XYZ file of C-alpha atoms in Angstrom:
343
model
C 77.775 126.578 2.200
C 79.626 127.322 -1.019
C 83.236 127.856 -1.978
C 83.316 130.690 -4.501
C 86.077 132.887 -5.929
C 86.047 136.426 -4.575
C 88.783 138.708 -5.907
C 92.144 136.978 -6.012
C 91.303 134.375 -3.357
C 88.464 131.814 -3.173
C 86.266 131.863 -0.074
C 84.554 129.321 2.145
C 81.087 130.701 2.853
C 79.025 129.388 5.784
C 75.932 130.672 7.561
C 76.218 133.057 10.480
C 75.194 130.355 12.958
C 78.478 128.570 12.281
C 80.419 131.681 13.251
C 78.615 131.903 16.568
C 78.909 128.186 17.263
C 82.638 128.115 16.490
C 83.282 131.480 18.186
C 85.135 132.842 15.160
C 86.269 136.465 14.945
C 87.265 138.509 11.903
C 91.020 138.477 11.295
C 91.735 135.120 12.925
C 93.442 132.392 10.877
C 92.886 128.647 11.100
C 94.034 125.443 9.494
C 91.328 123.592 7.571
C 91.799 119.884 6.849
C 90.245 118.608 3.604
C 88.804 115.166 4.369
C 86.974 114.397 1.125
C 86.617 115.829 -2.375
C 83.702 114.557 -4.472
C 83.273 116.545 -7.668
C 82.583 120.095 -6.564
C 81.657 119.095 -3.020
C 84.314 119.371 -0.326
C 84.201 118.009 3.232
C 86.603 119.485 5.756
C 87.094 119.998 9.475
C 87.536 123.298 11.273
C 88.253 123.366 15.010
C 87.264 119.700 15.082
C 83.847 120.369 13.554
C 82.973 118.650 10.219
C 81.689 121.041 7.534
C 80.740 120.791 3.850
C 81.184 123.203 0.937
C 80.804 123.281 -2.820
C 83.538 124.783 -4.977
C 84.905 125.226 -8.484
C 88.409 125.522 -7.027
C 90.495 122.324 -7.405
C 91.475 121.158 -3.933
C 93.502 118.151 -2.842
C 92.066 115.591 -0.446
C 94.119 115.263 2.720
C 95.880 118.586 2.192
C 95.558 121.270 4.905
C 94.621 124.833 3.938
C 95.211 128.069 5.792
C 92.076 130.225 6.003
C 91.374 133.676 7.400
C 88.060 134.899 8.790
C 87.078 137.959 6.746
C 83.358 138.189 7.576
C 80.936 136.809 10.168
C 77.662 138.590 9.243
C 75.340 137.922 7.506
C 77.387 134.885 6.447
C 80.652 133.483 7.697
C 83.380 133.899 5.056
C 86.721 132.121 5.340
C 89.271 133.323 2.817
C 91.740 130.685 1.625
C 95.226 132.153 1.765
C 97.062 132.094 -1.544
C 100.021 130.168 -0.165
C 97.675 127.222 0.411
C 96.496 127.023 -3.196
C 98.214 124.815 -5.787
C 100.057 127.010 -8.261
C 100.353 126.151 -11.918
C 104.050 125.431 -12.533
C 104.039 126.896 -16.033
C 102.475 130.139 -14.775
C 104.925 130.303 -11.894
C 107.920 129.694 -14.166
C 106.710 132.321 -16.627
C 106.375 134.862 -13.821
C 109.904 134.073 -12.646
C 111.220 134.466 -16.201
C 109.530 137.834 -16.655
C 110.869 139.055 -13.328
C 114.399 137.994 -14.295
C 114.136 139.708 -17.686
C 113.022 142.968 -16.055
C 116.053 142.906 -13.764
C 118.682 141.781 -16.277
C 117.789 143.510 -19.559
C 118.585 147.095 -18.475
C 121.973 146.090 -17.070
C 123.737 143.844 -19.597
C 126.102 144.134 -22.548
C 127.059 141.742 -25.384
C 129.777 139.250 -24.461
C 132.185 140.556 -27.120
C 131.717 144.136 -25.927
C 132.287 143.114 -22.324
C 135.515 141.308 -23.235
C 136.712 144.290 -25.282
C 136.127 146.698 -22.398
C 137.733 144.325 -19.890
C 140.788 144.170 -22.156
C 140.956 147.972 -22.316
C 140.678 148.195 -18.528
C 143.495 145.678 -18.108
C 145.732 147.707 -20.407
C 145.492 150.737 -18.097
C 147.657 148.956 -15.507
C 145.727 150.695 -12.716
C 144.112 147.616 -11.175
C 145.474 145.967 -7.981
C 148.110 143.376 -8.858
C 146.109 140.312 -7.730
C 143.072 141.381 -9.752
C 145.216 142.419 -12.720
C 146.870 138.988 -12.749
C 143.600 137.029 -12.554
C 141.916 139.164 -15.218
C 144.914 138.891 -17.554
C 144.918 135.101 -17.169
C 141.198 134.967 -17.961
C 141.638 137.034 -21.126
C 144.690 135.069 -22.281
C 142.743 131.792 -22.062
C 139.865 132.988 -24.271
C 139.060 130.907 -27.348
C 141.023 131.850 -30.469
C 139.251 130.100 -33.382
C 141.152 129.294 -36.545
C 140.806 127.233 -39.708
C 142.418 124.346 -37.799
C 139.837 124.349 -34.992
C 138.446 120.819 -34.618
C 134.868 119.821 -33.835
C 136.108 118.386 -30.529
C 137.671 121.702 -29.557
C 134.538 123.621 -30.559
C 132.440 121.313 -28.360
C 134.801 121.937 -25.448
C 134.468 125.687 -25.927
C 130.665 125.448 -26.053
C 130.605 123.489 -22.796
C 132.830 126.081 -21.093
C 130.988 129.107 -22.526
C 129.143 129.637 -19.231
C 125.814 128.434 -20.585
C 126.055 125.108 -18.745
C 127.636 126.184 -15.435
C 124.683 125.472 -13.141
C 123.889 122.221 -14.956
C 127.479 121.070 -14.529
C 127.516 121.987 -10.831
C 124.299 120.051 -10.218
C 125.797 116.916 -11.765
C 129.423 116.906 -10.628
C 129.737 119.780 -8.117
C 132.380 121.383 -10.306
C 132.290 123.433 -13.521
C 133.695 122.432 -16.875
C 137.416 123.258 -17.116
C 137.836 126.941 -17.970
C 134.130 127.767 -17.586
C 133.809 131.449 -18.511
C 130.938 132.270 -16.162
C 132.672 130.565 -13.234
C 135.830 132.595 -13.867
C 133.850 135.842 -14.051
C 132.145 135.010 -10.747
C 135.490 134.214 -9.101
C 136.929 137.500 -10.329
C 133.864 139.433 -9.157
C 134.202 137.849 -5.723
C 137.841 138.977 -5.559
C 136.866 142.513 -6.607
C 134.152 142.676 -3.935
C 136.630 141.547 -1.274
C 139.203 144.189 -2.246
C 139.028 147.598 -0.490
C 138.225 150.096 -3.224
C 139.915 153.131 -1.637
C 137.931 155.236 -4.092
C 139.540 153.545 -7.107
C 137.239 154.223 -10.095
C 138.861 151.341 -11.995
C 137.578 148.791 -9.454
C 134.088 150.235 -9.635
C 134.225 150.108 -13.430
C 135.491 146.513 -13.356
C 132.678 145.445 -11.020
C 130.101 147.019 -13.353
C 131.573 145.318 -16.434
C 131.672 141.917 -14.743
C 128.050 142.206 -13.603
C 126.862 143.358 -17.041
C 128.660 140.492 -18.792
C 127.350 137.953 -16.277
C 123.825 139.277 -16.794
C 124.152 138.711 -20.540
C 125.211 135.106 -19.919
C 122.231 134.584 -17.622
C 119.894 136.035 -20.257
C 121.236 133.539 -22.802
C 120.486 130.731 -20.356
C 116.934 131.964 -19.784
C 116.299 132.328 -23.519
C 117.523 128.790 -24.147
C 115.314 127.382 -21.387
C 112.286 129.155 -22.900
C 113.016 128.105 -26.506
C 115.444 125.202 -26.796
C 115.187 125.270 -30.607
C 116.593 128.825 -30.638
C 120.113 128.471 -29.305
C 121.664 131.858 -28.601
C 125.314 131.398 -27.682
C 127.831 134.229 -27.789
C 131.115 132.400 -27.372
C 133.657 134.299 -25.265
C 136.291 134.874 -27.958
C 139.623 136.632 -27.794
C 139.259 140.066 -29.470
C 139.911 139.749 -33.208
C 138.966 142.355 -35.814
C 138.904 139.682 -38.545
C 136.101 137.631 -36.973
C 132.625 138.020 -38.459
C 129.282 137.113 -36.870
C 127.321 134.327 -38.560
C 123.600 133.519 -38.325
C 122.666 129.876 -38.950
C 119.089 128.604 -39.322
C 118.635 124.814 -39.283
C 115.301 123.224 -40.195
C 113.892 119.792 -40.980
C 111.110 119.124 -43.482
C 109.444 115.979 -42.143
C 106.506 115.979 -44.569
C 108.664 115.669 -47.684
C 109.348 112.262 -49.233
C 112.021 111.537 -48.334
C 112.485 114.086 -45.483
C 115.307 116.593 -45.821
C 117.341 119.021 -43.756
C 118.089 122.589 -44.774
C 120.562 125.115 -43.420
C 120.580 128.824 -44.244
C 123.703 130.770 -43.331
C 124.100 134.539 -43.677
C 127.477 136.263 -43.667
C 128.080 140.003 -43.456
C 131.406 140.345 -45.278
C 133.406 143.550 -45.786
C 132.482 143.461 -49.489
C 128.795 142.631 -48.980
C 126.266 140.091 -47.755
C 126.559 136.432 -48.745
C 123.692 134.018 -48.115
C 123.774 130.272 -48.697
C 121.184 127.515 -48.487
C 122.317 123.926 -48.067
C 119.826 121.064 -48.440
C 120.636 117.494 -47.400
C 118.332 114.743 -48.645
C 119.347 111.078 -48.454
C 122.951 112.177 -47.779
C 123.081 114.153 -51.049
C 123.866 117.874 -50.793
C 122.446 120.762 -52.846
C 123.735 124.325 -52.433
C 122.381 127.691 -53.570
C 124.389 130.889 -53.058
C 123.337 134.538 -53.287
C 125.340 137.763 -53.140
C 123.939 141.259 -52.666
C 126.231 142.862 -55.267
C 127.820 142.022 -58.621
C 131.433 142.114 -57.418
C 130.830 139.594 -54.624
C 128.751 137.402 -56.949
C 131.626 137.234 -59.455
C 134.159 136.430 -56.716
C 132.028 133.556 -55.424
C 131.211 132.250 -58.932
C 134.902 132.116 -59.843
C 135.560 129.871 -56.838
C 132.675 127.434 -57.280
C 134.834 124.892 -59.188
C 137.217 124.783 -56.214
C 134.304 124.260 -53.804
C 132.964 121.402 -55.961
C 136.386 119.802 -55.907
C 136.538 120.041 -52.109
C 133.184 118.259 -51.803
C 134.461 115.555 -54.159
C 137.673 115.131 -52.153
C 135.643 114.831 -48.944
C 133.487 112.083 -50.551
C 130.297 114.121 -50.020
C 127.717 113.514 -52.809
C 126.835 116.855 -54.428
C 123.657 117.220 -56.482
C 124.321 120.806 -57.545
C 125.908 124.071 -56.440
C 124.815 127.303 -58.111
C 124.360 131.049 -57.775
C 120.841 132.446 -57.379
C 119.357 135.815 -58.295
C 117.116 135.702 -55.214
C 118.110 135.448 -51.572
C 117.443 131.918 -50.199
C 114.462 131.452 -47.891
C 113.180 128.659 -45.689
C 110.980 125.951 -47.141
C 107.397 126.295 -45.924
C 106.437 123.908 -43.098
C 110.068 123.121 -42.313
C 110.574 122.926 -38.546
C 113.371 124.797 -36.803
C 115.799 122.478 -35.023
C 118.387 123.236 -32.343
C 122.012 123.168 -33.461
C 123.011 121.236 -30.350
C 121.168 119.259 -27.683
C 120.714 121.753 -24.853
C 120.236 120.687 -21.225
C 120.645 123.589 -18.829
């Protein structure tokens, strides 16, 4: 008797005599108990009768399997049901991720866009009073960054961005104060409990809440897949003066001594500004690049002030200069997460 893969499921193959002796019929299912695994030889019992098979399929001693009779002539074939087989956790997780992406990607919008549209919907004044009040409170409490924003406040906003909701609930059974995702879920629950009476505004609000929540969930999935690529769209109060920033942080371990480098790109109204900051033994070097002459002159004129600010902050500065070429990453430098993510 041999255990061989056939199609998607491996089979236990016995001779026809076994089928007659055990009175097995096609379509019946049984529980097989694995009593011993020795290399590719497996001993098991079926209906109290000890049997032996050889297999390339990894099986666990002492673990029961569910089998189905698929053939009795010329040989007896018992098909192991897939639910009995050990499943590779990485493969299973990847399948779950792909399934989630297929469901979420077509029905999501950027966080900033969702907030902007929620604000516009609030301004119509056509929502039920209870929903209008809760939505207005949510929007009023959104983060309003400024030059005075402290690192402590930024950390608090990151923790309440919605990215860590499930992690927080698993640890303390309650979300971080002001958690954005929790507030969206509470509002969505209220909307679902409110009779719509054919109000298009409620339908629109439900759609916006679901699309924004889906974007938050996508960010969580992306961070789980690649912790070194942290994609966080902070829920910010609408502000036309805010600009998106991309930051790339890497560490060159093979250098002597090792160094860190940060590349930051800004899309300003007057052009693109790129900067590369290198930190080696607590000494900083900075290279700046502008995509046009006017912006380059503006930045160059202010370099003395920037040098003075480094001096006042007691940060050793090796050099700070303009470059004719846009900064790039050092070869072999490894990308590093901006923050320690545990979702």
